[in-house]
Coordinates of C-alpha atoms in Angstrom, one line a residue:
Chain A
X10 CA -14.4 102.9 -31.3
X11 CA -15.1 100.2 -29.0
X12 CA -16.3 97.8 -31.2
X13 CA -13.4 98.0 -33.8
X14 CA -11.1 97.7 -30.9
X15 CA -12.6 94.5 -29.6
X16 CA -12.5 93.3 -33.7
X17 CA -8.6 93.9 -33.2
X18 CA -8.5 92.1 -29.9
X19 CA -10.1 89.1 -31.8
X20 CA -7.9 89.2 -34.8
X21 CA -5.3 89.5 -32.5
X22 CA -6.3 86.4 -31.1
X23 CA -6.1 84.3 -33.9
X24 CA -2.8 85.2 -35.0
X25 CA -1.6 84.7 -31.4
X26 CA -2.9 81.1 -31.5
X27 CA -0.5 80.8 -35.0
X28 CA 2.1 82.6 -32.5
X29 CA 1.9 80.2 -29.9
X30 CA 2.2 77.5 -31.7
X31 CA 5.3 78.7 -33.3
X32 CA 6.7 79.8 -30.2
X33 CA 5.9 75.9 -28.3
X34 CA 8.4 74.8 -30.8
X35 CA 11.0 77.3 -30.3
X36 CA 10.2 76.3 -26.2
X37 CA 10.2 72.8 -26.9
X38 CA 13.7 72.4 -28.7
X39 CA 15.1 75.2 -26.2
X40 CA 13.9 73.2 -23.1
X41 CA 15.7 69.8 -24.8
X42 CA 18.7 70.7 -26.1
X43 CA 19.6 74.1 -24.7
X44 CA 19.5 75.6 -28.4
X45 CA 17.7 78.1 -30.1
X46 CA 16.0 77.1 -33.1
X47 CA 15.8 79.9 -36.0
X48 CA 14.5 77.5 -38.2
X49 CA 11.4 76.9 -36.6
X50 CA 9.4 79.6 -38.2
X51 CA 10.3 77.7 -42.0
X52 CA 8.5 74.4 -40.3
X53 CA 5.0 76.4 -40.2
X54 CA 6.0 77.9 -44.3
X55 CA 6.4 73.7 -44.9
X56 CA 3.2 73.1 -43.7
X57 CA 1.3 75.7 -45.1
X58 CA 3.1 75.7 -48.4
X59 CA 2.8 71.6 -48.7
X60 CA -0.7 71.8 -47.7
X61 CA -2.1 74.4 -50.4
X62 CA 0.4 72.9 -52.9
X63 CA -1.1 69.4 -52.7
X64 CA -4.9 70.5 -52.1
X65 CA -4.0 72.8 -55.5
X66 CA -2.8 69.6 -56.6
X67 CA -6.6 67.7 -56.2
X68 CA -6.2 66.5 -53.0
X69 CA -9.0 66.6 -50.3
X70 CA -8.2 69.5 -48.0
X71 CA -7.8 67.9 -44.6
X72 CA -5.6 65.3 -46.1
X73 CA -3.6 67.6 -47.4
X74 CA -3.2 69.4 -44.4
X75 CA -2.1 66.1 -42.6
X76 CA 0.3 65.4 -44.6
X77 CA 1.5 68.8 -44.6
X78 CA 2.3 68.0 -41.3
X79 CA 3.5 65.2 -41.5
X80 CA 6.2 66.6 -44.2
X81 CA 6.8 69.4 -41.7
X82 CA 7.9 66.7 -38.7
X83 CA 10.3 64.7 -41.5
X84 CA 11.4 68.2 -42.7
X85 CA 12.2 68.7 -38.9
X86 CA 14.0 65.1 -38.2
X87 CA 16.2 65.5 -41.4
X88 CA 17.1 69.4 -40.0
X89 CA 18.5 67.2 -36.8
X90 CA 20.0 64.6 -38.5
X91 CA 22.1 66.0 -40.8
X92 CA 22.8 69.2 -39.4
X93 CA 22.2 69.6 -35.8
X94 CA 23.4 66.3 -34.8
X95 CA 26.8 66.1 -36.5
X96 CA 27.6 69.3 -34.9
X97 CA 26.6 68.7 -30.9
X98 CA 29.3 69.1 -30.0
X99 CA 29.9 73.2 -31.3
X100 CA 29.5 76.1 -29.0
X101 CA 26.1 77.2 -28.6
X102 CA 26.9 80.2 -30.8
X103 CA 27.8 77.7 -33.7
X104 CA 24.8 75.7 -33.4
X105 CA 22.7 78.8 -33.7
X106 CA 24.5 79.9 -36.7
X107 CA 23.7 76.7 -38.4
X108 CA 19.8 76.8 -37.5
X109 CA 20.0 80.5 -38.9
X110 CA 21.8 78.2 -42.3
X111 CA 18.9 76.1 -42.1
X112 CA 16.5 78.8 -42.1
X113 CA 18.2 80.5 -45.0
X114 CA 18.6 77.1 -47.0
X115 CA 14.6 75.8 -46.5
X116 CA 13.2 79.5 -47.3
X117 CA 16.1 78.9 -50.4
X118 CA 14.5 75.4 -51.2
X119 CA 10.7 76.5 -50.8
X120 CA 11.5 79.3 -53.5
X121 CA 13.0 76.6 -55.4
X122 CA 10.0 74.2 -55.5
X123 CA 6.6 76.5 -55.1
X124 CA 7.9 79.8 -56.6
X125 CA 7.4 83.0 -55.5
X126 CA 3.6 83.1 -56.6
X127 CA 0.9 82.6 -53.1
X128 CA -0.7 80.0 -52.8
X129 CA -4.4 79.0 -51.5
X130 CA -5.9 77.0 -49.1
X131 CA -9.8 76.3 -48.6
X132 CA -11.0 77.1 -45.2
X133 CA -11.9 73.6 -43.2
X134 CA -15.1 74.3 -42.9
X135 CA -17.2 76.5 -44.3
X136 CA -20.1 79.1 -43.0
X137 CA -20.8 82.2 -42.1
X138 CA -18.4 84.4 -39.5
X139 CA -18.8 83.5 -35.9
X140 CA -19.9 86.7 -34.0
X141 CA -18.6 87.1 -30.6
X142 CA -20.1 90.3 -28.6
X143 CA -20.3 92.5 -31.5
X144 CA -17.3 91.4 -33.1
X145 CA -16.6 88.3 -35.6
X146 CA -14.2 85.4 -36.1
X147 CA -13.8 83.3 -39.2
X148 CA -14.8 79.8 -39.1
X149 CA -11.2 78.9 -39.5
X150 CA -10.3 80.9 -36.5
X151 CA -11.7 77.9 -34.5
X152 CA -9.4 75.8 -35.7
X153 CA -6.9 77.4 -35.1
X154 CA -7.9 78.1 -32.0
X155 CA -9.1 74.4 -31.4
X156 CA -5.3 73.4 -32.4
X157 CA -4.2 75.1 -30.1
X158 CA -6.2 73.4 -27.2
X159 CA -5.2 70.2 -28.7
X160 CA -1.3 70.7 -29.1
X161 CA -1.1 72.7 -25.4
X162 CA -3.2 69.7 -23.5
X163 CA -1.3 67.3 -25.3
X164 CA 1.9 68.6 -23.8
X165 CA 0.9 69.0 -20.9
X166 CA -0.5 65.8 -20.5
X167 CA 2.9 64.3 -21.5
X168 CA 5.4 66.0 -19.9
X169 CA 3.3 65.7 -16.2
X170 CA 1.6 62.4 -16.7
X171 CA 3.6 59.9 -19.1
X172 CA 6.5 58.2 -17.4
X173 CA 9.0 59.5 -21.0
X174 CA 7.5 63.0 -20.4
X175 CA 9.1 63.5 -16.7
X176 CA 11.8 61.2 -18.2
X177 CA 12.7 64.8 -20.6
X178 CA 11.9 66.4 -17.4
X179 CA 14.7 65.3 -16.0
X180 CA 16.9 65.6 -18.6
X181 CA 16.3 69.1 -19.0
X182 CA 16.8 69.5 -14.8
X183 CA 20.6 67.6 -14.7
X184 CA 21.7 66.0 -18.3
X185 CA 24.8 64.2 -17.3
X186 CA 23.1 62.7 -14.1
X187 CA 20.2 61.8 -16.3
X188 CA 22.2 60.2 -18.7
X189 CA 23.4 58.0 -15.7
X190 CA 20.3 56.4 -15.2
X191 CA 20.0 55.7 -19.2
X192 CA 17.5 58.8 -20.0
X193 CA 18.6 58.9 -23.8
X194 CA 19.7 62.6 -24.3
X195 CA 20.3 62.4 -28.0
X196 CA 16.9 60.3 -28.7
X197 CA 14.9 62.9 -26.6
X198 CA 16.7 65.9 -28.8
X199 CA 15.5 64.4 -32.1
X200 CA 12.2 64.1 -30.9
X201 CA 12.1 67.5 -29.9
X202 CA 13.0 68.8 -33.5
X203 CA 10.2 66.1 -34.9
X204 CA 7.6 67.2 -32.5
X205 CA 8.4 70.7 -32.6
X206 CA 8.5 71.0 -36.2
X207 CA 5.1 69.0 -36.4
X208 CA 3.5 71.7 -34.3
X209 CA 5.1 74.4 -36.6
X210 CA 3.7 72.8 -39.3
X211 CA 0.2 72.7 -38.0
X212 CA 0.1 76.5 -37.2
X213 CA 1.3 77.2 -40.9
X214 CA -1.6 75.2 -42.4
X215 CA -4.1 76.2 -39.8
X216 CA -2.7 80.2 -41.1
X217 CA -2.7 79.4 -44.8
X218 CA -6.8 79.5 -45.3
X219 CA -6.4 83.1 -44.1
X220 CA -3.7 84.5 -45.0
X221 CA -2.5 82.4 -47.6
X222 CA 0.9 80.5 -48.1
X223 CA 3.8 81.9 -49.5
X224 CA 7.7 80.7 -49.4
X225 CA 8.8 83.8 -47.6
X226 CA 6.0 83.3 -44.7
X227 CA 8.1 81.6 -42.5
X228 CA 10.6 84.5 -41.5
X229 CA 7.9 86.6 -40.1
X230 CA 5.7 83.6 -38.5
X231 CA 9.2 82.6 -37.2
X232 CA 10.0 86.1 -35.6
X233 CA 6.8 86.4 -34.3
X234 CA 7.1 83.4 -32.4
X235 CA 10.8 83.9 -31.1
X236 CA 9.5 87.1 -29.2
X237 CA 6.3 85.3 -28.3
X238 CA 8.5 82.4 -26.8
X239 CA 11.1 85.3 -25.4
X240 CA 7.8 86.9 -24.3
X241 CA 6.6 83.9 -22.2
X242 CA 10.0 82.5 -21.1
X243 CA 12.5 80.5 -23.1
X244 CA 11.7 77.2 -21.0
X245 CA 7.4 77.5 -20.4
X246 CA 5.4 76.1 -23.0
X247 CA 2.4 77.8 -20.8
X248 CA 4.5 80.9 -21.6
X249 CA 4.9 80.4 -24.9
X250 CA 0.8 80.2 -25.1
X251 CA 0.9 84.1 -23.1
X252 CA 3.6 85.5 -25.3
X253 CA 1.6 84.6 -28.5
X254 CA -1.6 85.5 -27.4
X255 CA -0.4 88.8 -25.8
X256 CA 1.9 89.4 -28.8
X257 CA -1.1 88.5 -31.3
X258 CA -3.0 90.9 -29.5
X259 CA -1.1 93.5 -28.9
X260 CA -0.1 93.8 -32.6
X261 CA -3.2 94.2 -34.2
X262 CA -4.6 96.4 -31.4
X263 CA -1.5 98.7 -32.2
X264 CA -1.7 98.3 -35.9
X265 CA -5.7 99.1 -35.9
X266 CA -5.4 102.2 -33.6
X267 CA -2.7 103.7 -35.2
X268 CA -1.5 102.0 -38.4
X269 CA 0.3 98.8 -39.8
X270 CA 3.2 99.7 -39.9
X271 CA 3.2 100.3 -35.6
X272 CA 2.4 96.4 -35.5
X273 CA 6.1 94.7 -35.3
X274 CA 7.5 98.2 -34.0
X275 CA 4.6 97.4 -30.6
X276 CA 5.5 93.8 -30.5
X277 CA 9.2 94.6 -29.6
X278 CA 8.9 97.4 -27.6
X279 CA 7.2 94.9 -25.2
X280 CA 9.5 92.6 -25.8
X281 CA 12.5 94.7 -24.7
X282 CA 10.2 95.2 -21.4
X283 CA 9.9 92.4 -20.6
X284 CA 13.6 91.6 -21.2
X285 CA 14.6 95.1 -19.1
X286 CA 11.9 93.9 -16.1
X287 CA 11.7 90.6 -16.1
X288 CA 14.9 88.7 -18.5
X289 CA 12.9 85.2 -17.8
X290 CA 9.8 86.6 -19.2
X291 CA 6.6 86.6 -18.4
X292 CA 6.0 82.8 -16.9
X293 CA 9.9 81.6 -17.1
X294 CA 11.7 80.5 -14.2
X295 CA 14.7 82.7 -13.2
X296 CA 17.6 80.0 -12.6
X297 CA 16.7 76.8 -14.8
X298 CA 19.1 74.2 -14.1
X299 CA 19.3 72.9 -10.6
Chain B
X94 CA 17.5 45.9 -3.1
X95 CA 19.8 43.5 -4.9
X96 CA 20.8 40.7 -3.1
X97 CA 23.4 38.6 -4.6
X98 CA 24.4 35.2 -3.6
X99 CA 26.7 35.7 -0.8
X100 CA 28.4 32.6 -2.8
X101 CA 29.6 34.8 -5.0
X102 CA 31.4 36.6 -3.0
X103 CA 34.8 36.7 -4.7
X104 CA 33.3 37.5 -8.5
X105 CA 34.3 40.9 -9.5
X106 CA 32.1 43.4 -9.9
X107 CA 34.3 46.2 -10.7
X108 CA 37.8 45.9 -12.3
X109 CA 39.7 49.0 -13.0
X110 CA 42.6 48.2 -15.3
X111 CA 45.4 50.8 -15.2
X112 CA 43.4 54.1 -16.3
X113 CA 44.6 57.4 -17.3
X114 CA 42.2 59.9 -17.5
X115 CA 43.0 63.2 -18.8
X116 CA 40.4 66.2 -18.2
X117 CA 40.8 69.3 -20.4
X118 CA 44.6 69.3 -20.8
X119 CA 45.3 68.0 -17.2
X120 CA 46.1 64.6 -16.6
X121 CA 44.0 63.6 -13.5
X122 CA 44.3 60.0 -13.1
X123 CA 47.4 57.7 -13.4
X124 CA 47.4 53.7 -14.1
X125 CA 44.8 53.8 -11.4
X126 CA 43.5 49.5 -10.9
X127 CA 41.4 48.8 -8.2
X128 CA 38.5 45.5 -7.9
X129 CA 35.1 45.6 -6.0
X130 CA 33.9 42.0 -5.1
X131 CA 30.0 41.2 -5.1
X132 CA 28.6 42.1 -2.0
X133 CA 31.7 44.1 -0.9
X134 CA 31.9 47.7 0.5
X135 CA 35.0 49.4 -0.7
X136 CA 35.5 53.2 0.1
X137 CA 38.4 55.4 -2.1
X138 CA 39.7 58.3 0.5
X139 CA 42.2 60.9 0.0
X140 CA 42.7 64.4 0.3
X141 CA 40.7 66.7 -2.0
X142 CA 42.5 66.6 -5.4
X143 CA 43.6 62.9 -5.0
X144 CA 41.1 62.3 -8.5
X145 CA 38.4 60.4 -6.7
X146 CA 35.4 62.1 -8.4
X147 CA 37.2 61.9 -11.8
X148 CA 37.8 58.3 -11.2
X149 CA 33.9 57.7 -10.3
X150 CA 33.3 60.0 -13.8
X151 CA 35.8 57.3 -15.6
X152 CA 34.0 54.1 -14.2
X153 CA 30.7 55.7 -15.2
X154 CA 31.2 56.6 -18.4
X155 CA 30.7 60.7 -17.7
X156 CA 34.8 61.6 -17.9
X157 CA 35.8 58.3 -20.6
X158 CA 39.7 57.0 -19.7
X159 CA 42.6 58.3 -21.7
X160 CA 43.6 54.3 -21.6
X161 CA 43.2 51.3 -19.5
X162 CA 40.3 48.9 -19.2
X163 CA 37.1 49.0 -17.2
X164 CA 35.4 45.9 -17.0
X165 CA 31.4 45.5 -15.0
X166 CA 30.4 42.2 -14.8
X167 CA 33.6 40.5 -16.9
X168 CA 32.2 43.0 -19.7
X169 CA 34.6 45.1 -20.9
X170 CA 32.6 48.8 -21.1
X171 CA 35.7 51.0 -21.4
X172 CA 34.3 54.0 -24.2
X173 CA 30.9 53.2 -23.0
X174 CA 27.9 56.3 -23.1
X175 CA 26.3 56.6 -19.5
X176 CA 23.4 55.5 -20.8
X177 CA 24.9 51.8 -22.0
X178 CA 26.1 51.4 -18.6
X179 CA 23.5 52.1 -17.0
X180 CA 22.0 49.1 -18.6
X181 CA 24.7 47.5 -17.3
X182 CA 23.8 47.9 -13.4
X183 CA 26.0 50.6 -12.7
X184 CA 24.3 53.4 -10.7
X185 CA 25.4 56.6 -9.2
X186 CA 25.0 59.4 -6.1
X187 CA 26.6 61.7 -7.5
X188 CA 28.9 64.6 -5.8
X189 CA 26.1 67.2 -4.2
X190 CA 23.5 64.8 -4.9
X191 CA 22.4 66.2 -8.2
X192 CA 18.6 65.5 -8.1
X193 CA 16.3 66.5 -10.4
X194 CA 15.5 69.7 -8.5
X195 CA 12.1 70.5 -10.6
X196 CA 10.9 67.0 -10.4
X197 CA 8.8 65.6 -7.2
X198 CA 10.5 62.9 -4.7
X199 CA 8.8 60.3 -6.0
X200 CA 9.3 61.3 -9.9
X201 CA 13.0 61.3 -8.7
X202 CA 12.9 57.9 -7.6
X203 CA 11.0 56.8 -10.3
X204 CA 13.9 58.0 -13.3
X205 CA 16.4 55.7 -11.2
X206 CA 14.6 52.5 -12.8
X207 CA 14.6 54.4 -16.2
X208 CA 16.8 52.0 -17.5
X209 CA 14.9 48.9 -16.3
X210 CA 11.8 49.1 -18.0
X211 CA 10.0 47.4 -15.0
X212 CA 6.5 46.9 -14.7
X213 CA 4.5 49.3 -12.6
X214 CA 3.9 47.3 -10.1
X215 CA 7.5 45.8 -9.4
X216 CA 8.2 49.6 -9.0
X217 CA 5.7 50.6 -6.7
X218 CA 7.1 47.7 -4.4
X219 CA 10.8 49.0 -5.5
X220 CA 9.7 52.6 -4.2
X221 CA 7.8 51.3 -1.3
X222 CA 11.2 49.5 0.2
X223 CA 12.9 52.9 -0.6
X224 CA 10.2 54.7 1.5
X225 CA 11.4 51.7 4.2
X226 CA 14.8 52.5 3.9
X227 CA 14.3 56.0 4.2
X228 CA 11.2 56.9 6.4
X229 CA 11.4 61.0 6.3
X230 CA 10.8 61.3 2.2
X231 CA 7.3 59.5 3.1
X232 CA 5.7 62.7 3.6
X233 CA 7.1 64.3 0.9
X234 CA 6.6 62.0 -1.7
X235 CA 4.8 64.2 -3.6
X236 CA 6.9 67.2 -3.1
X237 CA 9.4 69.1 -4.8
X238 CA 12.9 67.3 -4.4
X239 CA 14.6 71.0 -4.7
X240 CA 12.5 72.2 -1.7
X241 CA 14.1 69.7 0.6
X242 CA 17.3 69.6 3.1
X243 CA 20.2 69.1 1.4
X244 CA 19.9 65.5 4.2
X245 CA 16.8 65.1 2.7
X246 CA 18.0 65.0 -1.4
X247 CA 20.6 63.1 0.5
X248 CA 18.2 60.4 0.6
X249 CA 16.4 60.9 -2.9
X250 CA 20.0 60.7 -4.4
X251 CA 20.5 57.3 -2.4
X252 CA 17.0 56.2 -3.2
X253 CA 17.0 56.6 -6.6
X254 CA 20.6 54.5 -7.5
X255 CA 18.6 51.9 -5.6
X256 CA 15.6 52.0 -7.6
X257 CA 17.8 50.8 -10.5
X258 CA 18.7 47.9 -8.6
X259 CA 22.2 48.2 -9.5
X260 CA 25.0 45.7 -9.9
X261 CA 27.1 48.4 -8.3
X262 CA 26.2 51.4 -6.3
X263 CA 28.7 54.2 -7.1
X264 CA 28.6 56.7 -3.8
X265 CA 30.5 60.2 -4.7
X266 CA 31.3 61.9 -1.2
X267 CA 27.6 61.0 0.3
X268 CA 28.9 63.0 3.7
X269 CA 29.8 65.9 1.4
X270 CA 27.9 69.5 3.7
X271 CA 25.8 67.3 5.9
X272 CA 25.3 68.2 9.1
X273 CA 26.0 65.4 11.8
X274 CA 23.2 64.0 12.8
X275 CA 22.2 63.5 9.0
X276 CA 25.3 62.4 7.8
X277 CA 24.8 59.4 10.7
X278 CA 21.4 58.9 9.8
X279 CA 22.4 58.6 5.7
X280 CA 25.8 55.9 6.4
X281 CA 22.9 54.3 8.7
X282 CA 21.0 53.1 5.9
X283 CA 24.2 52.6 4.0
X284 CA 25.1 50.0 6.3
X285 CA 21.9 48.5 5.9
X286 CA 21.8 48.2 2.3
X287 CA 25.5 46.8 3.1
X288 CA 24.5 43.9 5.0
X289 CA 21.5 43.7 2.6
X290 CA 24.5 42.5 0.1
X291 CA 24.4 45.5 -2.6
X292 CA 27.9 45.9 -3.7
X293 CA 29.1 49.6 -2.9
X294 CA 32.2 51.5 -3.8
X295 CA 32.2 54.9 -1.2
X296 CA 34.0 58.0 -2.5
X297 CA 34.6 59.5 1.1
X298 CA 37.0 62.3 2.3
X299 CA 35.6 61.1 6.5
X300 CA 37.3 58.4 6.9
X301 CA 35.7 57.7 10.4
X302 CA 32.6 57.3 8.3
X303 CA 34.2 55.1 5.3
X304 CA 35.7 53.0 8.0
X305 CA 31.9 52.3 9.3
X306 CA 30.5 50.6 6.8
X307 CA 33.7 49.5 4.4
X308 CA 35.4 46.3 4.2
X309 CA 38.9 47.8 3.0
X310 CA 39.6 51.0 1.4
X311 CA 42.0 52.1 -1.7
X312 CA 43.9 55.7 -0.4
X313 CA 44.2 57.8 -3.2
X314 CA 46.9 61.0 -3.8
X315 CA 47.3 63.2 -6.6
X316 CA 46.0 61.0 -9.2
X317 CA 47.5 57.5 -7.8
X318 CA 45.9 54.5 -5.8
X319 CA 49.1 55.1 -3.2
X320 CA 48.0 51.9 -0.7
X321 CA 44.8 49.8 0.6
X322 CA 43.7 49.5 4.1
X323 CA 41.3 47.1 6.0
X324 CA 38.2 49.1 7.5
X325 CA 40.3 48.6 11.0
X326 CA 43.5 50.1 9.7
X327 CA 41.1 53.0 7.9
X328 CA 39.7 53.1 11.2
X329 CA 43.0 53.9 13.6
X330 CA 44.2 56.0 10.4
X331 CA 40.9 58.2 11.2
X332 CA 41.8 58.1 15.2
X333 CA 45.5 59.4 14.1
X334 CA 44.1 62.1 11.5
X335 CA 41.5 63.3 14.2
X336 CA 43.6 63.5 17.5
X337 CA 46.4 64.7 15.2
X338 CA 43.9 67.6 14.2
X339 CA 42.5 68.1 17.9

């Protein structure tokens, strides 16, 4: 009993990485420009989708998966350009209507291009499963893992040590007063759709080698990572790395015990919880603007 | 910080050319004109209402002018973004000193030169002669700017329109739920950057305090530049609105 439930806990843990990385980009676009993106989760179906198309394609593995990427963050600029920034100056409520558009219209296009058929993506690396106390990991589980180091120390690195990062800082603290001292609001918003969509991109082709890519994948992955980012607080990115974790986890703990089916049901019954006892979630900040 | 020639004296820094500024479906501000001189200290006072803070939102580019003309420099920057004028010299204290609350004092300081693009060491020596100006943010240099006194952000709010080294320094109500001794303390170093030379226009409803540092003063009412005053005639005007008051 004990040792399956630890095998869920480190199941669990993989997919929360994915989650987490989903979720920094629904935190990163939130913290930037105030809006909620519902698009993000189609970013990670880019990647994973582009990735195992081209490496089907011929092409070497971890170039595909850059370029994957890569296609993810100009997915992610054109999403800005051409519908988020025309419209800036909507209600919030129309803005979030469009991203749920854009959702809808890149699932559309992805069924368009790749089909309904899944495909596959060759582990990284190969090897034997890791064993951890009695339980085991793939070997792709460390990079997902390993992304997740890279993307969350990267972030944190710029937004506390680069003089652009507090720059974002600010703007997020007082907009109009940091707009007075020429902190470019509208450049730092289209770099938060870039970068966020880049990070969505490399969860969805770190997920494909296990669970493989299909054009539908974003809707849960994006889901998963709104309640993980919800879970965390709206405006951490060290939240949104709890809420995926303790999303991932709780999931396949919940869906090993009792069945499947219990694994979304669990994940928002936390998620009201946390809503109901603490609305700014886990790590969040109660008041965010000063 | 800056110090202009005091040759220059009569070049304008500021020329407000008959705005009209409409916010919402109000009109706020009508055929307001008004000039601020290099090196000069000029304070706007009236009552609360008059439009003074949507007349410092107009020059800076935050509430854009119905019509009219607003010129920096000779440079015509009507319809400018806050950001172009900021590259333009133009900084601003805003209305309840609107730090960055999450940011440290010396991160605060530090977005004022944003728009300069300095090296790092001409801003070290920028924020060192803030930390002159300003002796009590020192110690707190590397803490919170929300934490502090509202005196204290005071000072952060000062300090970091200086560290852009501004053409003009745009004060909005820098007295504004002070207590006494601060408020002093703040129009202290206000008079010191004064006689440094930094051209200042004062957004003040304390007249005693406007008439401290200012060379003359625009009085504004409901929307309207209604007369000017030297800082002596602002001066008695304070004596007569205080003892009438008493």
């Amino acid at each position: 009993m004990m040792a399956s439930l630890w095998q869920y806990v480190l199941s669990g843990v993989v997919d929360g990485a994915i989650f987490a990385l989903v979720a920094a980009g629904f935190v990163l676009i939130y913290q930037v420009t105030g809006l909620i993106n519902f698009a993000q989760g189609e970013f990670a179906m880019i990647g994973a989708m582009t990735a195992a198309a081209l490496a089907t394609a011929g092409m070497p593995t971890l170039a595909a998966a850059g370029i994957a990427v890569l296609a993810a963050a100009v997915v992610g600029a054109l999403c800005y350009l051409l519908a988020i920034r025309p419209a800036r100056k909507s209600t919030g409520v129309t803005l979030i209507f469009i991203t749920l558009g854009l959702d809808v219209a890149l699932r559309g296009l992805a069924l368009f291009v790749w089909g309904t058929n899944p495909l596959s993506l060759n582990a990284f690396s190969s090897g034997n499963a890791i064993a951890l106390f009695g339980g085991a990991l793939p070997p792709q589980a460390m990079w997902v893992l390993g992304s997740d180091v890279i993307v969350f120390a990267a972030l944190y690195l710029f937004f506390r040590h680069t003089y652009a990062g507090t720059a974002v800082r600010a703007a997020v603290a007082n907009p109009p007063i940091a707009s007075t001292f020429g902190i470019p609001l509208r450049t730092f918003a289209f770099w938060s759709f870039v970068v966020a969509a880049a990070i969505g991109g490399l969860g969805g082709v770190m997920i494909a080698p296990i669970t493989s890519a299909t054009y539908d994948m974003g809707l849960t992955l994006g889901l998963a990572g709104f309640v993980a980012a919800v879970l965390g607080g709206l405006d951490s990115l060290p939240g949104a790395l709890v809420g995926g974790f303790v999303l991932g986890i709780v999931e396949h703990v919940a869906g090993g015990l009792w069945s499947t089916g219990w694994e979304q049901g669990v994940g928002f019954l936390i998620l009201v919880l946390v809503l109901v006892l603490r609305p700014q979630g886990l790590l969040g900040r109660a008041t965010r603007r000063a | 910080m800056t110090s202009p020639a005091r040759n220059a004296q009569d070049t304008p820094v500021l020329e407000v050319e008959n705005i009209s500024t409409i916010r919402g479906r109000v009109q706020v501000l009508w055929d307001v004109s008004l000039t601020v001189n290099r090196g000069e200290t000029v304070a706007i006072v009236g009552p609360n209402g008059a439009g003074k803070t949507t007349l410092v939102g107009s020059i800076t580019g935050l509430v854009p002018p119905k019509s009219g003309r607003v010129r920096i420099g000779g440079v015509d920057v009507t319809g400018y973004s806050p950001e172009r004028l900021a590259t333009r010299g133009v900084a601003l204290v805003p209305e309840r000193r609107g730090i960055f609350a999450p940011l440290t004092v010396r991160e605060n300081l530090m977005m004022g030169a944003y728009s300069r693009r300095a090296k790092r060491a001409e801003l070290e020596a920028d924020l060192d002669d803030v930390f002159g100006l300003f002796p009590p943010l020192v110690r707190y240099r590397d803490v919170i700017a929300g934490s502090l006194s509202g005196g204290e952000q005071q000072m952060v709010a000062i300090g970091r329109a200086l560290m852009a080294k501004p053409e003009l320094l745009l004060l909005d109500e820098p007295s504004l739920g002070l207590a006494p001794k601060v408020r002093a303390e703040n129009f202290g170093a206000l008079a010191r950057l004064a006689e440094r030379g930094v051209t200042i226009l004062l957004v003040e409803q304390n007249l005693r305090l406007a008439a401290r540092i200012c060379q003359r003063a625009y009085l504004m009412q409901r929307g309207r530049i209604v007369g000017t005053e030297t800082s002596d005639e602002l001066a008695r005007s304070a004596r007569r609105v205080y003892l009438a008051g008493a």
